[in-house]
Amino acid sequence: MASANVRRVSMSSPPFFLITLLDNYWHQLIGWIIDVNRRSLLQLPMQENRRQMPMDVQTPRKASGSATGRGRKRDRERTRQEILDVAFQEFAEKGLSGTNTDVIAARANITKRLVFYYFNTKEKLFTAVLEEAYAKMRDAERDLRLDELEPETAIRTLAEFTFDFDNDNPEFVRLVTIENIHRGRHLTKSLKARAMTRPIIAQIERVLARGEKAGVIRSGIDPVELHMTLSSLCFFSVANRHTFQPQFGYDMTSKRARRQRRTQISDLLWLYVRKDA
């Protein structure tokens, strides 16, 4: 009876060496699982970043030198500029609401994802287009070097330049009109656009001060109001040409009309600021 009991216990209980072997395997399995999870967590942020970044702009793991770095930078700058160039044409022609980022991507020969990588949203892309459009005008204004000209010549040069710029860049005028339709909400948020106006206002202010000191320009003229008056005179012949012509039968785009209007605006602005007016 006793031997039967011993035999039953032996058969129901695993041998000691088997228990030890299973215990070792169990500890090794737990260690392996912990190690795999730890390495996965460490690698996750890098993998996520590379998934979020388009293949066009991912940074290679090994750089082949400074020349390669400069090349990648140029590629990124060129891609960004191509997006801006296409977007400028689309926004000026179709407005903010009518512009489709799929069309911009297709015309720029890139993916839509890349458009949003550079500009995040269509609204921010529109703001960037506005900023660049104004930057071109402000850069050209700075190149006028009004400080080197006599007061009357400086005033007339500014008037003629502004008229020519608006008439030569009707897309710029349309873009500004579109932003006004949206109540200027994009430029309101742009510190860059606001800062760009300072050089031309400062130039006008100095011209007025020199003219007043020389006795040829009257005092009390606000440079911002003078700039606003000039802008409105030049802007009208571009922004309203399509509604003015059918009503009055006057083609504002003809060479004769442009030449005559240009001279009129130059004369008007000088008559407004000169002392004996």
mmCIF file of C-alpha atoms in Angstrom:
data_model
loop_
_atom_site.group_PDB
_atom_site.id
_atom_site.type_symbol
_atom_site.label_atom_id
_atom_site.label_comp_id
_atom_site.label_asym_id
_atom_site.label_seq_id
_atom_site.Cartn_x
_atom_site.Cartn_y
_atom_site.Cartn_z
ATOM 1 C CA MET A 1 0.000 0.000 0.000
ATOM 2 C CA ALA A 2 2.834 2.331 0.913
ATOM 3 C CA SER A 3 4.688 1.528 -2.302
ATOM 4 C CA ALA A 4 1.564 2.336 -4.339
ATOM 5 C CA ASN A 5 1.303 5.716 -2.646
ATOM 6 C CA VAL A 6 4.936 6.501 -3.424
ATOM 7 C CA ARG A 7 4.440 5.465 -7.034
ATOM 8 C CA ARG A 8 1.412 7.778 -7.398
ATOM 9 C CA VAL A 9 3.293 10.778 -5.939
ATOM 10 C CA SER A 10 6.264 10.174 -8.228
ATOM 11 C CA MET A 11 4.084 10.023 -11.329
ATOM 12 C CA SER A 12 2.044 13.135 -10.443
ATOM 13 C CA SER A 13 5.054 15.382 -9.558
ATOM 14 C CA PRO A 14 7.571 16.457 -12.275
ATOM 15 C CA PRO A 15 11.219 15.598 -11.681
ATOM 16 C CA PHE A 16 13.372 18.278 -10.004
ATOM 17 C CA PHE A 17 15.678 18.752 -13.046
ATOM 18 C CA LEU A 18 12.622 19.467 -15.255
ATOM 19 C CA ILE A 19 11.390 22.150 -12.843
ATOM 20 C CA THR A 20 14.815 23.778 -12.877
ATOM 21 C CA LEU A 21 15.011 23.659 -16.667
ATOM 22 C CA LEU A 22 11.568 25.269 -17.116
ATOM 23 C CA ASP A 23 12.413 27.929 -14.562
ATOM 24 C CA ASN A 24 15.570 28.877 -16.483
ATOM 25 C CA TYR A 25 13.696 29.058 -19.784
ATOM 26 C CA TRP A 26 10.978 31.217 -18.157
ATOM 27 C CA HIS A 27 13.485 33.773 -16.865
ATOM 28 C CA GLN A 28 15.230 33.920 -20.241
ATOM 29 C CA LEU A 29 11.892 34.485 -22.018
ATOM 30 C CA ILE A 30 10.916 37.326 -19.663
ATOM 31 C CA GLY A 31 14.326 38.980 -20.125
ATOM 32 C CA TRP A 32 14.089 38.733 -23.905
ATOM 33 C CA ILE A 33 10.579 40.302 -23.933
ATOM 34 C CA ILE A 34 11.714 43.205 -21.738
ATOM 35 C CA ASP A 35 14.760 43.827 -23.921
ATOM 36 C CA VAL A 36 12.727 43.829 -27.156
ATOM 37 C CA ASN A 37 10.170 46.277 -25.712
ATOM 38 C CA ARG A 38 12.909 48.571 -24.457
ATOM 39 C CA ARG A 39 14.603 48.745 -27.881
ATOM 40 C CA SER A 40 11.257 49.286 -29.631
ATOM 41 C CA LEU A 41 10.425 52.233 -27.386
ATOM 42 C CA LEU A 42 13.803 53.829 -28.013
ATOM 43 C CA GLN A 43 13.445 53.535 -31.775
ATOM 44 C CA LEU A 44 9.801 54.640 -31.972
ATOM 45 C CA PRO A 45 10.272 58.467 -32.057
ATOM 46 C CA MET A 46 12.797 58.259 -34.884
ATOM 47 C CA GLN A 47 10.569 55.952 -36.871
ATOM 48 C CA GLU A 48 7.563 58.203 -36.337
ATOM 49 C CA ASN A 49 9.495 61.298 -37.430
ATOM 50 C CA ARG A 50 10.657 59.595 -40.586
ATOM 51 C CA ARG A 51 7.101 58.520 -41.353
ATOM 52 C CA GLN A 52 5.854 62.097 -40.924
ATOM 53 C CA MET A 53 8.575 63.627 -43.081
ATOM 54 C CA PRO A 54 8.116 63.223 -46.857
ATOM 55 C CA MET A 55 10.759 61.210 -48.636
ATOM 56 C CA ASP A 56 11.708 64.337 -50.616
ATOM 57 C CA VAL A 57 13.090 66.035 -47.517
ATOM 58 C CA GLN A 58 14.254 63.180 -45.264
ATOM 59 C CA THR A 59 17.814 63.594 -44.104
ATOM 60 C CA PRO A 60 20.074 60.682 -45.065
ATOM 61 C CA ARG A 61 21.720 58.820 -42.208
ATOM 62 C CA LYS A 62 25.201 59.555 -43.504
ATOM 63 C CA ALA A 63 26.200 62.867 -45.030
ATOM 64 C CA SER A 64 28.753 62.729 -47.803
ATOM 65 C CA GLY A 65 30.162 66.176 -46.977
ATOM 66 C CA SER A 66 29.352 69.857 -46.775
ATOM 67 C CA ALA A 67 28.695 70.037 -50.519
ATOM 68 C CA THR A 68 25.947 67.448 -50.167
ATOM 69 C CA GLY A 69 24.433 69.442 -47.300
ATOM 70 C CA ARG A 70 24.398 72.599 -49.385
ATOM 71 C CA GLY A 71 22.859 70.689 -52.270
ATOM 72 C CA ARG A 72 20.029 69.397 -50.084
ATOM 73 C CA LYS A 73 19.424 72.917 -48.779
ATOM 74 C CA ARG A 74 19.272 74.291 -52.308
ATOM 75 C CA ASP A 75 16.848 71.529 -53.270
ATOM 76 C CA ARG A 76 14.575 72.392 -50.345
ATOM 77 C CA GLU A 77 14.720 76.110 -51.141
ATOM 78 C CA ARG A 78 14.011 75.466 -54.814
ATOM 79 C CA THR A 79 11.055 73.217 -53.987
ATOM 80 C CA ARG A 80 9.623 75.803 -51.592
ATOM 81 C CA GLN A 81 10.007 78.558 -54.188
ATOM 82 C CA GLU A 82 8.357 76.458 -56.882
ATOM 83 C CA ILE A 83 5.374 75.932 -54.593
ATOM 84 C CA LEU A 84 5.167 79.685 -53.938
ATOM 85 C CA ASP A 85 5.382 80.535 -57.644
ATOM 86 C CA VAL A 86 2.580 78.162 -58.587
ATOM 87 C CA ALA A 87 0.468 79.146 -55.587
ATOM 88 C CA PHE A 88 0.819 82.843 -56.484
ATOM 89 C CA GLN A 89 -0.673 82.199 -59.912
ATOM 90 C CA GLU A 90 -3.454 80.000 -58.534
ATOM 91 C CA PHE A 91 -4.459 82.367 -55.721
ATOM 92 C CA ALA A 92 -4.367 85.436 -57.989
ATOM 93 C CA GLU A 93 -6.562 83.706 -60.555
ATOM 94 C CA LYS A 94 -8.980 81.725 -58.364
ATOM 95 C CA GLY A 95 -8.844 83.357 -54.946
ATOM 96 C CA LEU A 96 -8.245 81.696 -51.606
ATOM 97 C CA SER A 97 -11.464 79.674 -51.555
ATOM 98 C CA GLY A 98 -11.259 78.578 -55.181
ATOM 99 C CA THR A 99 -7.652 77.420 -55.066
ATOM 100 C CA ASN A 100 -7.040 73.685 -54.712
ATOM 101 C CA THR A 101 -3.799 72.418 -53.166
ATOM 102 C CA ASP A 102 -4.058 69.282 -55.335
ATOM 103 C CA VAL A 103 -3.698 71.523 -58.392
ATOM 104 C CA ILE A 104 -0.759 73.374 -56.838
ATOM 105 C CA ALA A 105 0.991 70.078 -56.115
ATOM 106 C CA ALA A 106 0.333 68.754 -59.616
ATOM 107 C CA ARG A 107 1.585 71.939 -61.306
ATOM 108 C CA ALA A 108 4.694 71.974 -59.115
ATOM 109 C CA ASN A 109 5.224 68.272 -59.887
ATOM 110 C CA ILE A 110 5.346 67.304 -56.206
ATOM 111 C CA THR A 111 3.089 65.504 -53.746
ATOM 112 C CA LYS A 112 0.331 67.291 -51.871
ATOM 113 C CA ARG A 113 1.912 66.074 -48.668
ATOM 114 C CA LEU A 114 5.041 68.050 -49.493
ATOM 115 C CA VAL A 115 3.015 71.250 -49.898
ATOM 116 C CA PHE A 116 1.723 70.860 -46.366
ATOM 117 C CA TYR A 117 5.149 69.870 -45.064
ATOM 118 C CA TYR A 118 6.479 73.301 -46.064
ATOM 119 C CA PHE A 119 3.417 75.437 -45.259
ATOM 120 C CA ASN A 120 1.201 73.367 -42.914
ATOM 121 C CA THR A 121 -2.126 74.773 -44.186
ATOM 122 C CA LYS A 122 -3.546 76.482 -47.268
ATOM 123 C CA GLU A 123 -4.097 79.626 -45.192
ATOM 124 C CA LYS A 124 -0.415 79.759 -44.231
ATOM 125 C CA LEU A 125 0.567 79.168 -47.854
ATOM 126 C CA PHE A 126 -1.621 82.127 -48.865
ATOM 127 C CA THR A 127 0.058 84.282 -46.210
ATOM 128 C CA ALA A 128 3.493 83.290 -47.493
ATOM 129 C CA VAL A 129 2.450 84.182 -51.052
ATOM 130 C CA LEU A 130 1.219 87.591 -49.876
ATOM 131 C CA GLU A 131 4.443 88.240 -48.000
ATOM 132 C CA GLU A 132 6.568 87.378 -51.001
ATOM 133 C CA ALA A 133 4.434 89.524 -53.331
ATOM 134 C CA TYR A 134 4.813 92.530 -51.078
ATOM 135 C CA ALA A 135 8.518 91.813 -50.585
ATOM 136 C CA LYS A 136 9.134 92.152 -54.322
ATOM 137 C CA MET A 137 7.504 95.580 -54.328
ATOM 138 C CA ARG A 138 9.293 96.741 -51.179
ATOM 139 C CA ASP A 139 12.669 95.594 -52.508
ATOM 140 C CA ALA A 140 12.073 97.534 -55.725
ATOM 141 C CA GLU A 141 11.044 100.625 -53.731
ATOM 142 C CA ARG A 142 14.260 100.456 -51.742
ATOM 143 C CA ASP A 143 16.265 100.353 -54.963
ATOM 144 C CA LEU A 144 14.803 103.730 -56.011
ATOM 145 C CA ARG A 145 17.331 105.495 -53.724
ATOM 146 C CA LEU A 146 15.071 108.464 -53.194
ATOM 147 C CA ASP A 147 17.543 109.953 -50.716
ATOM 148 C CA GLU A 148 19.936 110.642 -53.581
ATOM 149 C CA LEU A 149 17.364 112.621 -55.613
ATOM 150 C CA GLU A 150 16.105 116.183 -55.411
ATOM 151 C CA PRO A 151 12.728 116.383 -53.590
ATOM 152 C CA GLU A 152 10.594 116.963 -56.690
ATOM 153 C CA THR A 153 12.424 114.280 -58.676
ATOM 154 C CA ALA A 154 12.078 111.866 -55.746
ATOM 155 C CA ILE A 155 8.308 112.425 -55.467
ATOM 156 C CA ARG A 156 7.773 112.003 -59.208
ATOM 157 C CA THR A 157 10.039 108.937 -59.345
ATOM 158 C CA LEU A 158 8.064 107.267 -56.567
ATOM 159 C CA ALA A 159 4.750 108.063 -58.288
ATOM 160 C CA GLU A 160 5.874 106.738 -61.664
ATOM 161 C CA PHE A 161 7.403 103.618 -60.142
ATOM 162 C CA THR A 162 4.232 102.766 -58.198
ATOM 163 C CA PHE A 163 2.076 103.223 -61.301
ATOM 164 C CA ASP A 164 4.372 101.058 -63.426
ATOM 165 C CA PHE A 165 4.625 98.326 -60.799
ATOM 166 C CA ASP A 166 0.850 97.983 -60.400
ATOM 167 C CA ASN A 167 0.215 98.012 -64.150
ATOM 168 C CA ASP A 168 3.019 95.549 -64.870
ATOM 169 C CA ASN A 169 1.865 93.194 -62.108
ATOM 170 C CA PRO A 170 -1.932 92.844 -62.321
ATOM 171 C CA GLU A 171 -1.704 89.543 -60.425
ATOM 172 C CA PHE A 172 -0.295 91.445 -57.450
ATOM 173 C CA VAL A 173 -3.260 93.843 -57.553
ATOM 174 C CA ARG A 174 -5.712 90.921 -57.706
ATOM 175 C CA LEU A 175 -3.984 89.224 -54.792
ATOM 176 C CA VAL A 176 -4.249 92.377 -52.667
ATOM 177 C CA THR A 177 -7.916 92.705 -53.637
ATOM 178 C CA ILE A 178 -8.542 89.105 -52.549
ATOM 179 C CA GLU A 179 -6.899 89.754 -49.184
ATOM 180 C CA ASN A 180 -9.144 92.784 -48.716
ATOM 181 C CA ILE A 181 -12.162 90.586 -49.425
ATOM 182 C CA HIS A 182 -10.967 88.485 -46.484
ATOM 183 C CA ARG A 183 -10.652 91.697 -44.428
ATOM 184 C CA GLY A 184 -6.877 91.439 -44.275
ATOM 185 C CA ARG A 185 -6.916 88.623 -41.740
ATOM 186 C CA HIS A 186 -3.717 87.053 -43.095
ATOM 187 C CA LEU A 187 -1.622 90.222 -43.242
ATOM 188 C CA THR A 188 -2.896 91.185 -39.791
ATOM 189 C CA LYS A 189 -1.034 88.184 -38.402
ATOM 190 C CA SER A 190 2.109 88.839 -40.459
ATOM 191 C CA LEU A 191 4.836 90.697 -38.594
ATOM 192 C CA LYS A 192 7.008 90.336 -41.675
ATOM 193 C CA ALA A 193 4.601 92.304 -43.880
ATOM 194 C CA ARG A 194 4.361 95.083 -41.324
ATOM 195 C CA ALA A 195 8.123 95.363 -40.993
ATOM 196 C CA MET A 196 8.558 95.563 -44.774
ATOM 197 C CA THR A 197 6.669 98.879 -44.944
ATOM 198 C CA ARG A 198 9.100 100.752 -42.708
ATOM 199 C CA PRO A 199 11.870 101.423 -45.272
ATOM 200 C CA ILE A 200 9.615 103.104 -47.864
ATOM 201 C CA ILE A 201 7.802 105.183 -45.237
ATOM 202 C CA ALA A 202 11.173 106.232 -43.832
ATOM 203 C CA GLN A 203 12.353 107.213 -47.330
ATOM 204 C CA ILE A 204 9.244 109.327 -47.937
ATOM 205 C CA GLU A 205 9.622 110.953 -44.542
ATOM 206 C CA ARG A 206 13.199 111.967 -45.311
ATOM 207 C CA VAL A 207 12.254 113.324 -48.752
ATOM 208 C CA LEU A 208 9.509 115.437 -47.185
ATOM 209 C CA ALA A 209 11.884 116.713 -44.515
ATOM 210 C CA ARG A 210 14.526 117.663 -47.080
ATOM 211 C CA GLY A 211 11.946 119.350 -49.269
ATOM 212 C CA GLU A 212 10.524 121.297 -46.339
ATOM 213 C CA LYS A 213 13.994 122.414 -45.320
ATOM 214 C CA ALA A 214 14.714 123.517 -48.917
ATOM 215 C CA GLY A 215 11.448 125.441 -49.010
ATOM 216 C CA VAL A 216 9.880 123.456 -51.861
ATOM 217 C CA ILE A 217 7.561 121.109 -49.901
ATOM 218 C CA ARG A 218 4.950 122.308 -47.441
ATOM 219 C CA SER A 219 4.963 121.143 -43.845
ATOM 220 C CA GLY A 220 2.537 118.838 -42.062
ATOM 221 C CA ILE A 221 2.391 116.020 -44.627
ATOM 222 C CA ASP A 222 2.023 112.541 -43.150
ATOM 223 C CA PRO A 223 4.231 110.070 -45.082
ATOM 224 C CA VAL A 224 1.784 107.192 -44.515
ATOM 225 C CA GLU A 225 -1.152 109.218 -45.872
ATOM 226 C CA LEU A 226 0.928 110.295 -48.870
ATOM 227 C CA HIS A 227 1.783 106.669 -49.592
ATOM 228 C CA MET A 228 -1.892 105.712 -49.221
ATOM 229 C CA THR A 229 -2.972 108.449 -51.633
ATOM 230 C CA LEU A 230 -0.422 107.340 -54.208
ATOM 231 C CA SER A 231 -1.421 103.690 -53.855
ATOM 232 C CA SER A 232 -5.095 104.461 -54.400
ATOM 233 C CA LEU A 233 -4.384 106.527 -57.527
ATOM 234 C CA CYS A 234 -2.260 103.778 -59.096
ATOM 235 C CA PHE A 235 -4.353 100.841 -57.907
ATOM 236 C CA PHE A 236 -7.619 101.988 -59.491
ATOM 237 C CA SER A 237 -6.535 101.743 -63.114
ATOM 238 C CA VAL A 238 -5.683 98.056 -62.629
ATOM 239 C CA ALA A 239 -8.286 96.874 -60.126
ATOM 240 C CA ASN A 240 -11.230 98.612 -61.839
ATOM 241 C CA ARG A 241 -10.308 98.416 -65.495
ATOM 242 C CA HIS A 242 -12.714 95.567 -66.218
ATOM 243 C CA THR A 243 -15.720 97.447 -64.821
ATOM 244 C CA PHE A 244 -14.705 100.945 -65.964
ATOM 245 C CA GLN A 245 -14.291 100.162 -69.666
ATOM 246 C CA PRO A 246 -17.775 98.738 -70.374
ATOM 247 C CA GLN A 247 -19.412 101.701 -68.649
ATOM 248 C CA PHE A 248 -17.340 104.551 -70.098
ATOM 249 C CA GLY A 249 -15.852 102.982 -73.211
ATOM 250 C CA TYR A 250 -12.332 103.862 -72.067
ATOM 251 C CA ASP A 251 -9.531 101.330 -72.416
ATOM 252 C CA MET A 252 -7.190 101.810 -69.463
ATOM 253 C CA THR A 253 -4.735 99.261 -70.844
ATOM 254 C CA SER A 254 -3.855 101.137 -74.039
ATOM 255 C CA LYS A 255 -0.400 102.690 -74.288
ATOM 256 C CA ARG A 256 -1.885 106.146 -74.666
ATOM 257 C CA ALA A 257 -4.094 105.765 -71.598
ATOM 258 C CA ARG A 258 -1.260 104.407 -69.472
ATOM 259 C CA ARG A 259 1.123 107.166 -70.509
ATOM 260 C CA GLN A 260 -1.439 109.864 -69.840
ATOM 261 C CA ARG A 261 -2.501 108.426 -66.463
ATOM 262 C CA ARG A 262 1.113 108.013 -65.372
ATOM 263 C CA THR A 263 1.866 111.676 -66.056
ATOM 264 C CA GLN A 264 -1.332 112.796 -64.327
ATOM 265 C CA ILE A 265 -0.525 110.898 -61.135
ATOM 266 C CA SER A 266 3.035 112.244 -61.081
ATOM 267 C CA ASP A 267 1.720 115.823 -61.507
ATOM 268 C CA LEU A 268 -1.043 115.384 -58.937
ATOM 269 C CA LEU A 269 1.291 114.046 -56.263
ATOM 270 C CA TRP A 270 3.807 116.837 -56.744
ATOM 271 C CA LEU A 271 1.095 119.521 -56.770
ATOM 272 C CA TYR A 272 -0.214 118.078 -53.522
ATOM 273 C CA VAL A 273 3.097 118.283 -51.633
ATOM 274 C CA ARG A 274 4.765 121.400 -53.061
ATOM 275 C CA LYS A 275 4.792 124.496 -50.933
ATOM 276 C CA ASP A 276 3.171 126.973 -53.347
ATOM 277 C CA ALA A 277 0.232 124.692 -54.129
#
